[in-house]
Short mmCIF file of C-alpha atoms and ligand atoms in Angstrom, two decimals:
data_model
loop_
_atom_site.label_atom_id
_atom_site.label_comp_id
_atom_site.label_asym_id
_atom_site.label_seq_id
_atom_site.Cartn_x
_atom_site.Cartn_y
_atom_site.Cartn_z
CA MET M 600 -17.10 9.03 -16.97
CA VAL M 601 -15.12 6.87 -14.58
CA GLY M 602 -11.76 7.54 -12.95
CA PHE M 603 -9.50 10.49 -13.75
CA ALA M 604 -10.15 11.98 -17.16
CA ARG M 605 -10.49 15.30 -18.94
CA ILE M 606 -13.78 16.94 -19.85
CA SER M 607 -13.17 19.91 -22.15
CA ASN M 608 -9.55 20.01 -21.02
CA GLU M 609 -10.34 20.05 -17.31
CA LEU M 610 -9.33 17.14 -15.07
CA VAL M 611 -12.27 15.39 -13.41
CA CYS M 612 -12.67 12.48 -10.98
CA ASP M 613 -15.63 10.21 -11.76
CA GLY M 614 -17.13 13.21 -13.60
CA VAL M 615 -16.57 15.81 -10.85
CA PRO M 616 -14.10 18.65 -11.65
CA LEU M 617 -11.09 18.55 -9.33
CA SER M 618 -11.15 22.36 -9.30
CA ALA M 619 -14.62 22.35 -7.72
CA ILE M 620 -13.50 20.00 -4.94
CA ALA M 621 -10.31 22.01 -4.34
CA LEU M 622 -12.31 25.24 -4.20
CA ALA M 623 -14.57 23.82 -1.49
CA GLU M 624 -12.00 21.89 0.55
CA GLY M 625 -8.73 23.72 -0.07
CA THR M 626 -5.37 22.19 -0.90
CA PRO M 627 -3.34 20.03 -0.51
CA LEU M 628 -6.05 17.44 -0.92
CA TYR M 629 -6.26 13.75 -1.73
CA VAL M 630 -9.12 12.84 -4.08
CA TYR M 631 -10.08 9.19 -4.58
CA SER M 632 -12.26 7.63 -7.26
CA ALA M 633 -14.60 5.00 -5.83
CA ALA M 634 -15.18 3.62 -9.33
CA THR M 635 -11.44 3.10 -9.85
CA LEU M 636 -11.01 1.50 -6.43
CA ARG M 637 -13.85 -0.91 -7.22
CA SER M 638 -12.57 -1.79 -10.65
CA ARG M 639 -8.99 -2.34 -9.39
CA TYR M 640 -10.23 -4.70 -6.66
CA LEU M 641 -12.73 -6.53 -8.84
CA GLY M 642 -10.18 -6.82 -11.66
CA ILE M 643 -7.78 -8.85 -9.53
CA ASP M 644 -10.59 -10.83 -7.98
CA ALA M 645 -11.93 -11.77 -11.43
CA ALA M 646 -8.44 -12.59 -12.69
CA PHE M 647 -8.21 -15.57 -10.30
CA GLY M 648 -11.47 -16.84 -11.79
CA ALA M 649 -12.75 -20.09 -10.34
CA TYR M 650 -9.48 -20.92 -8.58
CA PRO M 651 -10.14 -20.67 -4.81
CA HIS M 652 -8.65 -17.41 -3.60
CA THR M 653 -9.03 -14.55 -1.11
CA LEU M 654 -7.71 -11.02 -1.53
CA HIS M 655 -6.42 -9.58 1.72
CA TYR M 656 -6.08 -5.87 0.89
CA ALA M 657 -2.84 -4.55 2.43
CA LEU M 658 -4.09 -1.80 4.72
CA LYS M 659 -0.73 -0.16 5.01
CA ALA M 660 -1.11 1.17 1.44
CA ASN M 661 -4.09 3.27 2.56
CA SER M 662 -6.29 2.48 5.53
CA THR M 663 -8.52 5.55 5.55
CA LEU M 664 -11.68 4.13 7.08
CA ALA M 665 -14.08 4.87 4.22
CA LEU M 666 -11.76 3.20 1.70
CA ALA M 667 -11.25 0.14 3.92
CA ARG M 668 -15.04 -0.12 4.31
CA LEU M 669 -15.61 0.19 0.59
CA LEU M 670 -13.15 -2.62 -0.13
CA ARG M 671 -14.70 -4.79 2.56
CA SER M 672 -18.13 -4.25 0.99
CA LEU M 673 -16.71 -5.74 -2.22
CA GLY M 674 -15.64 -8.88 -0.36
CA SER M 675 -12.06 -7.99 0.47
CA ALA M 676 -10.31 -9.38 3.52
CA ALA M 677 -7.42 -7.53 5.18
CA ASP M 678 -3.66 -7.68 5.70
CA ALA M 679 -2.58 -5.63 8.72
CA ASN M 680 0.96 -4.60 9.66
CA SER M 681 0.42 -3.55 13.26
CA ILE M 682 -2.08 -3.97 16.04
CA TRP M 683 -3.28 -0.45 15.26
CA GLU M 684 -4.05 -1.39 11.67
CA ILE M 685 -5.97 -4.33 13.11
CA GLU M 686 -7.99 -1.93 15.29
CA VAL M 687 -8.78 0.19 12.23
CA ALA M 688 -9.67 -2.96 10.27
CA ARG M 689 -12.08 -3.98 13.05
CA LYS M 690 -13.68 -0.53 12.95
CA ALA M 691 -14.04 -0.93 9.19
CA GLY M 692 -15.98 -4.13 9.87
CA PHE M 693 -13.39 -6.83 9.16
CA GLN M 694 -13.80 -9.90 11.36
CA PRO M 695 -10.70 -11.40 13.03
CA SER M 696 -11.12 -14.42 10.75
CA GLU M 697 -10.69 -12.06 7.77
CA ILE M 698 -7.41 -10.52 8.98
CA VAL M 699 -3.84 -11.72 8.54
CA PHE M 700 -1.24 -10.02 10.72
CA THR M 701 2.15 -9.39 9.12
CA GLY M 702 5.07 -7.36 10.41
CA VAL M 703 8.79 -7.83 10.93
CA GLY M 704 8.61 -6.74 14.56
CA LYS M 705 5.55 -7.45 16.66
CA SER M 706 5.73 -6.45 20.31
CA THR M 707 4.55 -8.81 23.04
CA ALA M 708 1.46 -6.62 23.52
CA GLU M 709 0.68 -6.88 19.81
CA LEU M 710 1.11 -10.67 19.83
CA GLU M 711 -1.08 -11.04 22.93
CA CYS M 712 -3.81 -9.06 21.20
CA GLY M 713 -3.40 -11.00 17.97
CA VAL M 714 -3.62 -14.39 19.68
CA ALA M 715 -6.63 -13.32 21.78
CA LEU M 716 -8.52 -12.09 18.72
CA GLY M 717 -8.13 -15.43 16.94
CA LEU M 718 -6.95 -13.92 13.64
CA LYS M 719 -6.98 -15.89 10.40
CA ALA M 720 -3.19 -16.07 10.80
CA ILE M 721 -0.25 -14.37 12.38
CA ASN M 722 2.48 -14.35 9.72
CA VAL M 723 5.55 -15.29 11.74
CA GLU M 724 8.92 -13.68 10.99
CA SER M 725 11.34 -15.64 13.23
CA ALA M 726 11.80 -18.74 15.37
CA GLY M 727 11.73 -16.47 18.42
CA GLU M 728 8.41 -14.92 17.45
CA LEU M 729 6.91 -18.38 16.91
CA ALA M 730 8.04 -19.38 20.43
CA ARG M 731 6.56 -16.20 21.93
CA ILE M 732 3.24 -16.83 20.18
CA GLU M 733 3.26 -20.41 21.44
CA ALA M 734 3.91 -19.27 25.02
CA ILE M 735 1.05 -16.75 24.87
CA ALA M 736 -1.31 -19.36 23.43
CA GLN M 737 -0.34 -21.91 26.09
CA ARG M 738 -0.74 -19.38 28.89
CA THR M 739 -4.19 -18.29 27.65
CA GLY M 740 -5.44 -21.74 26.70
CA ARG M 741 -5.77 -21.01 22.99
CA THR M 742 -4.53 -22.42 19.73
CA ALA M 743 -2.75 -19.76 17.67
CA ARG M 744 -3.18 -19.92 13.90
CA VAL M 745 0.17 -19.13 12.31
CA ALA M 746 1.79 -18.90 8.90
CA ILE M 747 5.55 -18.90 8.52
CA ARG M 748 6.95 -16.13 6.34
CA ILE M 749 9.75 -17.44 4.16
CA ASN M 750 12.67 -15.30 3.08
CA PRO M 751 13.16 -16.92 -0.34
CA ASP M 752 16.38 -15.05 -1.20
CA ILE M 753 14.75 -13.81 -4.42
CA ASP M 754 15.57 -10.44 -6.01
CA ALA M 755 12.29 -8.62 -6.68
CA LYS M 756 14.21 -6.22 -8.98
CA SER M 757 12.30 -3.36 -7.42
CA HIS M 758 13.78 -0.36 -5.58
CA PRO M 759 16.18 -1.56 -2.81
CA HIS M 760 14.04 0.18 -0.18
CA ILE M 761 10.96 -1.83 -1.16
CA SER M 762 12.59 -5.20 -1.90
CA THR M 763 12.03 -7.62 0.93
CA GLY M 764 12.88 -11.07 -0.40
CA LEU M 765 16.68 -11.09 -0.32
CA LYS M 766 18.60 -12.82 2.44
CA ILE M 767 20.14 -9.46 3.41
CA ASN M 768 16.64 -7.98 3.95
CA LYS M 769 15.21 -8.12 7.45
CA PHE M 770 12.03 -9.99 6.49
CA GLY M 771 11.04 -13.59 7.05
CA VAL M 772 12.73 -16.85 7.98
CA PRO M 773 15.52 -18.40 5.86
CA LEU M 774 14.63 -21.70 4.18
CA ASP M 775 16.73 -23.94 6.42
CA THR M 776 15.26 -22.38 9.58
CA ALA M 777 11.76 -22.71 8.12
CA ARG M 778 12.31 -26.43 7.50
CA GLU M 779 13.45 -26.88 11.11
CA LEU M 780 10.33 -25.08 12.33
CA PHE M 781 8.03 -27.16 10.09
CA ALA M 782 9.43 -30.30 11.69
CA THR M 783 8.59 -29.01 15.18
CA VAL M 784 5.03 -27.76 14.67
CA PRO M 785 3.15 -31.10 14.64
CA ALA M 786 4.16 -31.62 18.29
CA ARG M 787 3.40 -28.04 19.37
CA ARG M 788 -0.24 -28.30 20.39
CA ALA M 789 -0.79 -24.58 20.98
CA LEU M 790 0.17 -23.78 17.37
CA LYS M 791 -1.74 -24.51 14.19
CA LEU M 792 0.32 -23.96 11.05
CA VAL M 793 -2.30 -22.88 8.51
CA ALA M 794 -0.17 -21.47 5.71
CA ILE M 795 3.23 -20.63 4.35
CA HIS M 796 3.71 -16.97 3.53
CA VAL M 797 5.97 -15.06 1.18
CA HIS M 798 6.16 -11.40 0.12
CA VAL M 799 9.20 -10.48 -1.95
CA GLY M 800 8.71 -6.74 -2.31
CA SER M 801 6.57 -3.96 -3.66
CA GLN M 802 6.19 -2.26 -7.07
CA ILE M 803 7.29 -5.47 -8.82
CA THR M 804 6.99 -5.01 -12.57
CA THR M 805 8.11 -8.41 -13.91
CA LEU M 806 6.36 -11.64 -13.04
CA ASP M 807 9.46 -13.81 -12.62
CA PRO M 808 10.18 -12.99 -8.95
CA LEU M 809 6.52 -13.59 -8.05
CA ARG M 810 6.44 -16.82 -10.06
CA HIS M 811 9.62 -18.14 -8.41
CA ALA M 812 8.34 -17.28 -4.95
CA ALA M 813 5.03 -19.06 -5.65
CA ALA M 814 6.85 -22.13 -6.97
CA LEU M 815 8.99 -22.26 -3.85
CA ILE M 816 5.97 -22.00 -1.54
CA ALA M 817 4.21 -24.77 -3.47
CA ARG M 818 7.28 -27.04 -3.06
CA LEU M 819 7.45 -26.26 0.65
CA SER M 820 3.77 -27.17 1.04
CA ASP M 821 4.67 -30.65 -0.29
CA GLU M 822 7.40 -30.89 2.35
CA VAL M 823 5.10 -29.96 5.23
CA ALA M 824 2.48 -32.41 3.97
CA ARG M 825 5.15 -35.11 4.38
CA VAL M 826 5.57 -34.25 8.07
CA GLY M 827 1.80 -34.48 8.46
CA VAL M 828 0.81 -30.80 8.41
CA MET M 829 -2.26 -30.04 6.30
CA LEU M 830 -2.14 -26.41 5.26
CA GLU M 831 -5.35 -24.43 4.63
CA TYR M 832 -3.95 -22.03 2.01
CA LEU M 833 -0.79 -20.51 0.52
CA ASP M 834 -0.18 -16.79 1.14
CA LEU M 835 1.73 -15.29 -1.77
CA GLY M 836 1.88 -11.72 -0.46
CA GLY M 837 1.40 -8.51 -2.42
CA GLY M 838 3.79 -6.57 -4.58
CA LEU M 839 2.22 -6.26 -8.04
CA GLY M 840 3.43 -2.95 -9.48
CA ILE M 841 1.50 -0.19 -11.22
CA SER M 842 2.56 2.01 -14.12
CA TYR M 843 3.59 5.37 -12.72
CA ASP M 844 5.19 6.50 -15.98
CA GLY M 845 3.13 4.80 -18.68
CA ARG M 846 5.47 1.84 -19.14
CA ASP M 847 3.91 -1.62 -19.34
CA VAL M 848 3.31 -3.60 -16.15
CA PRO M 849 1.85 -7.13 -15.88
CA SER M 850 -1.94 -7.23 -16.11
CA ALA M 851 -4.06 -8.65 -13.31
CA ALA M 852 -4.85 -11.58 -15.63
CA ALA M 853 -1.17 -12.36 -16.29
CA TYR M 854 -0.37 -12.01 -12.58
CA ALA M 855 -3.11 -14.36 -11.44
CA ALA M 856 -2.38 -16.87 -14.22
CA ALA M 857 1.31 -16.97 -13.21
CA LEU M 858 0.51 -17.66 -9.55
CA VAL M 859 -2.22 -20.21 -10.25
CA ALA M 860 0.06 -22.09 -12.69
CA GLU M 861 2.63 -22.63 -9.92
CA VAL M 862 0.17 -23.57 -7.20
CA ARG M 863 -2.68 -25.43 -8.92
CA ARG M 864 -1.29 -28.95 -8.45
CA THR M 865 -1.31 -28.45 -4.64
CA GLY M 866 -5.07 -27.80 -4.72
CA LEU M 867 -4.59 -25.22 -1.96
CA PRO M 868 -6.47 -21.91 -2.04
CA ILE M 869 -4.39 -18.81 -2.78
CA VAL M 870 -4.27 -15.76 -0.53
CA VAL M 871 -2.73 -12.58 -1.94
CA GLU M 872 -2.18 -9.27 -0.18
CA PRO M 873 -2.39 -6.56 -2.86
CA GLY M 874 -2.07 -2.96 -1.71
CA ARG M 875 -0.58 -0.60 -4.27
CA THR M 876 -2.23 -2.17 -7.33
CA ILE M 877 -5.67 -1.58 -5.80
CA ALA M 878 -5.31 1.82 -4.15
CA GLY M 879 -2.50 3.48 -6.12
CA PRO M 880 -4.35 4.41 -9.33
CA ALA M 881 -7.49 5.35 -7.37
CA GLY M 882 -6.08 8.55 -5.86
CA VAL M 883 -4.54 11.86 -6.88
CA LEU M 884 -2.99 14.55 -4.74
CA VAL M 885 -4.25 18.00 -5.73
CA ALA M 886 -1.95 20.91 -4.92
CA ARG M 887 -1.75 24.62 -5.68
CA VAL M 888 1.16 26.58 -7.14
CA ILE M 889 2.27 28.97 -4.41
CA ASP M 890 5.43 30.40 -5.95
CA LEU M 891 7.32 30.49 -9.23
CA LYS M 892 10.94 31.52 -9.71
CA PRO M 893 13.76 31.06 -12.19
CA ARG M 894 16.07 28.08 -11.72
CA THR M 895 18.39 27.66 -14.70
CA ALA M 896 18.43 29.10 -18.19
CA GLU M 897 16.14 26.23 -19.20
CA SER M 898 13.88 25.72 -16.20
CA ASP M 899 11.86 27.36 -13.44
CA PHE M 900 10.91 26.25 -9.97
CA ALA M 901 7.21 25.70 -9.36
CA VAL M 902 6.67 25.62 -5.59
CA ILE M 903 3.44 23.84 -4.68
CA ASP M 904 1.63 23.51 -1.36
CA ALA M 905 2.25 19.73 -1.17
CA GLY M 906 5.56 18.02 -0.67
CA MET M 907 7.26 15.23 1.23
CA THR M 908 4.89 15.74 4.17
CA GLU M 909 1.87 14.85 2.01
CA LEU M 910 3.58 12.47 -0.47
CA LEU M 911 6.87 11.06 0.80
CA ARG M 912 7.59 8.64 -2.04
CA PRO M 913 9.62 10.98 -4.31
CA ALA M 914 11.87 12.08 -1.42
CA LEU M 915 12.08 8.59 0.11
CA TYR M 916 12.66 6.43 -2.98
CA GLY M 917 13.19 8.91 -5.81
CA ALA M 918 9.77 7.70 -6.95
CA PHE M 919 8.22 9.13 -10.12
CA HIS M 920 4.65 10.47 -10.09
CA ARG M 921 3.08 12.02 -13.19
CA ILE M 922 2.12 15.67 -12.61
CA GLU M 923 -0.38 17.59 -14.76
CA PRO M 924 -2.07 20.98 -14.46
CA VAL M 925 -5.75 20.53 -13.60
CA LYS M 926 -6.61 23.08 -16.32
CA PRO M 927 -3.62 23.22 -18.69
CA ARG M 928 -3.08 26.47 -20.58
CA ASP M 929 -2.83 26.45 -24.34
CA THR M 930 0.85 27.42 -24.28
CA PRO M 931 4.06 25.64 -25.36
CA GLU M 932 5.44 23.34 -22.67
CA GLN M 933 8.31 24.51 -20.53
CA THR M 934 10.48 22.79 -17.95
CA TYR M 935 9.65 22.96 -14.26
CA GLU M 936 11.27 21.58 -11.15
CA VAL M 937 8.10 20.95 -9.12
CA VAL M 938 9.04 21.28 -5.46
CA GLY M 939 7.31 21.15 -2.10
CA PRO M 940 7.37 23.81 0.64
CA VAL M 941 9.29 21.75 3.23
CA CYS M 942 12.76 22.80 4.40
CA GLU M 943 14.63 19.84 2.86
CA SER M 944 16.44 19.80 -0.47
CA SER M 945 15.05 16.31 -1.10
CA ASP M 946 11.54 17.80 -1.07
CA VAL M 947 11.19 17.64 -4.86
CA VAL M 948 7.91 16.24 -6.17
CA GLY M 949 8.88 16.11 -9.85
CA ARG M 950 12.17 16.84 -11.61
CA ASP M 951 12.46 18.45 -15.04
CA ARG M 952 8.77 18.20 -15.94
CA ARG M 953 7.50 19.52 -19.24
CA LEU M 954 4.23 21.34 -18.49
CA SER M 955 2.18 24.06 -20.13
CA ARG M 956 2.83 27.44 -18.49
CA LEU M 957 1.95 27.58 -14.79
CA GLU M 958 0.81 30.68 -12.97
CA LEU M 959 0.38 31.44 -9.30
CA ASP M 960 -2.67 29.69 -7.77
CA ASP M 961 -2.93 27.11 -10.57
CA LEU M 962 -3.92 23.62 -9.47
CA VAL M 963 -1.83 20.57 -10.33
CA ALA M 964 -2.70 16.90 -9.90
CA ILE M 965 -0.09 14.35 -8.84
CA PHE M 966 -1.22 10.97 -10.15
CA ASP M 967 -1.22 7.44 -8.75
CA ALA M 968 -0.96 8.74 -5.20
CA GLY M 969 -3.69 6.56 -3.68
CA ALA M 970 -1.24 4.07 -2.14
CA TYR M 971 1.57 5.02 0.26
CA GLY M 972 0.50 8.66 -0.07
CA ALA M 973 -1.87 9.79 2.69
CA ALA M 974 -0.76 6.75 4.70
CA MET M 975 2.80 8.10 4.90
CA ALA M 976 1.91 11.75 5.53
CA SER M 977 3.56 13.49 8.48
CA ASN M 978 3.43 16.67 10.54
CA TYR M 979 7.00 17.78 9.76
CA ASN M 980 7.21 21.58 9.70
CA ARG M 981 3.94 21.36 11.71
CA ARG M 982 2.11 20.85 8.46
CA PRO M 983 -1.39 19.47 9.07
CA LEU M 984 -2.32 16.11 7.55
CA PRO M 985 -4.21 16.83 4.31
CA ALA M 986 -7.93 16.38 3.77
CA GLU M 987 -9.15 13.33 1.83
CA VAL M 988 -12.22 13.22 -0.41
CA LEU M 989 -13.98 10.23 -1.96
CA VAL M 990 -15.93 10.73 -5.17
CA ASP M 991 -18.67 8.17 -5.78
CA GLU M 992 -21.21 8.26 -8.61
CA GLY M 993 -20.84 11.98 -9.24
CA ARG M 994 -21.04 12.95 -5.56
CA TRP M 995 -18.13 13.61 -3.25
CA LYS M 996 -17.63 13.65 0.47
CA VAL M 997 -14.80 14.43 2.86
CA ILE M 998 -13.69 11.11 4.35
CA ARG M 999 -10.96 12.69 6.45
CA ARG M 1000 -11.05 16.37 7.32
CA ARG M 1001 -7.91 18.45 7.20
CA GLN M 1002 -6.03 18.37 10.50
CA THR M 1003 -5.87 21.63 12.47
CA THR M 1004 -3.13 23.01 14.69
CA ASP M 1005 -5.41 22.32 17.66
CA ASP M 1006 -5.67 18.66 16.57
CA MET M 1007 -1.87 18.48 16.68
CA LEU M 1008 -1.54 20.29 19.98
CA ALA M 1009 -4.30 18.25 21.62
CA LEU M 1010 -1.66 15.63 22.47
CA GLU M 1011 0.73 18.09 24.10
CA THR M 1012 1.03 19.80 27.47
CA ASP M 1013 3.16 22.85 28.18
CA ASP M 1014 2.88 23.27 31.92
C1 PLP G 626 3.46 -4.07 2.07
C2 PLP G 626 2.99 -5.46 2.06
C3 PLP G 626 1.99 -5.86 1.17
C4 PLP G 626 1.42 -4.95 0.11
O1 PLP G 626 2.35 -4.67 -0.87
P1 PLP G 626 1.92 -3.94 -2.22
O2 PLP G 626 3.19 -3.79 -2.96
O3 PLP G 626 1.31 -2.64 -1.83
O4 PLP G 626 0.95 -4.82 -2.92
C5 PLP G 626 1.54 -7.15 1.24
N1 PLP G 626 2.04 -8.03 2.14
C6 PLP G 626 3.00 -7.68 3.02
C7 PLP G 626 3.49 -8.67 3.98
C8 PLP G 626 3.51 -6.39 3.01
O5 PLP G 626 4.46 -6.05 3.87
#
C-alpha cells in the first residue's frame, strides 16, 4: 500500500497508520511518503523519455535534508534560491555542477560564493547582476557560468502571488534587454552564457503558458546562435501544478511532451525545475482538534493545533487544501470552519468543509502539504516549528524533530 490511503477506514501513509505516528510524535506533524516522493520524481523523469533532460528539484518547495538526499539518490539535481539553500544542497550531497542558482535578489556575498563554487549556472535577473557577476569573476580569475532569466510577459493564469512571468512582476529581464545582453556576452571573457532561463509561475494548471514560454526560449536560442554563442541547455523552470481539489491537471507525460515539442528542433537538452509537483502530494500535515464551538446556525468552528504558522498557504493565497478526519466517524457530514490557533482572522485552514462529526482530540489530515508547507513555517506566536516524519517501506523516522522553546531562545540574549 503506497502513498496516502485508507485501511479499514483509517488513513495510512505507505501502510503505516497516521494515528500511530501522531501518538508517538505528537501534533502538529508533517508526514511524508517516500514512495510517493519517488514516484512523483520518477514520473516526470520518465515522461521526458529519451530526450536529453535534467530535473533540478526546486529546493524552496521543501529542502528538509532527508528529502533532498532522497531525491538526489534518484538522480535529481537542484535549483536553489539563496546561498543558504545552496549550503543545504551541498550538505545533501549535491555537487556545485548539479546546482542552478535562481533568485530575484542575490547579495554580493551570495554572488561571490556562487561564482567561487563554480555552479552549473547562476540564473541572472538583471543587467546589473550580470555586471556584478562579471566583476567578481574577473577579480577572482574565474569564468562564471550564467543563464539569463527572461521575463516573457506571459500570464501563467495562476494566483497573482505566484505568477512571475508578467512584465509587471519583479522577475527576470525583459526581452529587449536580454537581446542587448546576448550581443555583449561573446566579448565578455569572464562570462560563459550556458543557457536561457524562464519560469513563469507556480501551480500552473494549463499547458499553454508553459508551451509559449518554451517556444520563446527556443526562438531566443536561435538568436544567440547567430551571435556565436553555443548554449549547453535550455532551462524551462518549474511551475507544473497539482490537483489540490480533485480537478484535472496536466499529466507529467502531457507536460513533457509539450516542452519537448517546442524545443526538439534546437537539439538542446532541457532543464526543468519542478518543486510542487514532486513534493506537494508526498506530504500531509496531521493536526489535532483542540476546540469545537458553534459558529452559525449551519456550521461549527473546529479549532486545530496547526494553522498559518505550520501551513501558510491558505492564509497567504487563499489556497485550498483537502482536509479529512484520520478516522472518520460513521455520522452524517456537517459543516466546519477549520481554523488554526494563531491570533489572526486569516488563520483559517479550510472554509465550510463537510466532514463527519469531529470530537475533541480527533486527528485530521491536511493533504498535499509536502511543498511550501514545512518550508514556509514560522515561529509566530512563539509556536515551535513542527516535527517532520518520513515513512519508507513500512518504517518511519523523524527527519526533523519538533523545535523547543530552548531552540528558539538559543539565538537570543537578555542581558
Ligand atoms: C519556485 C521556483 C521553481 C519551482 O516552482 P514549482 O511551482 O514548485 O515547480 C522553479 N524555478 C524557479 C526559478 C522558482 O522560483
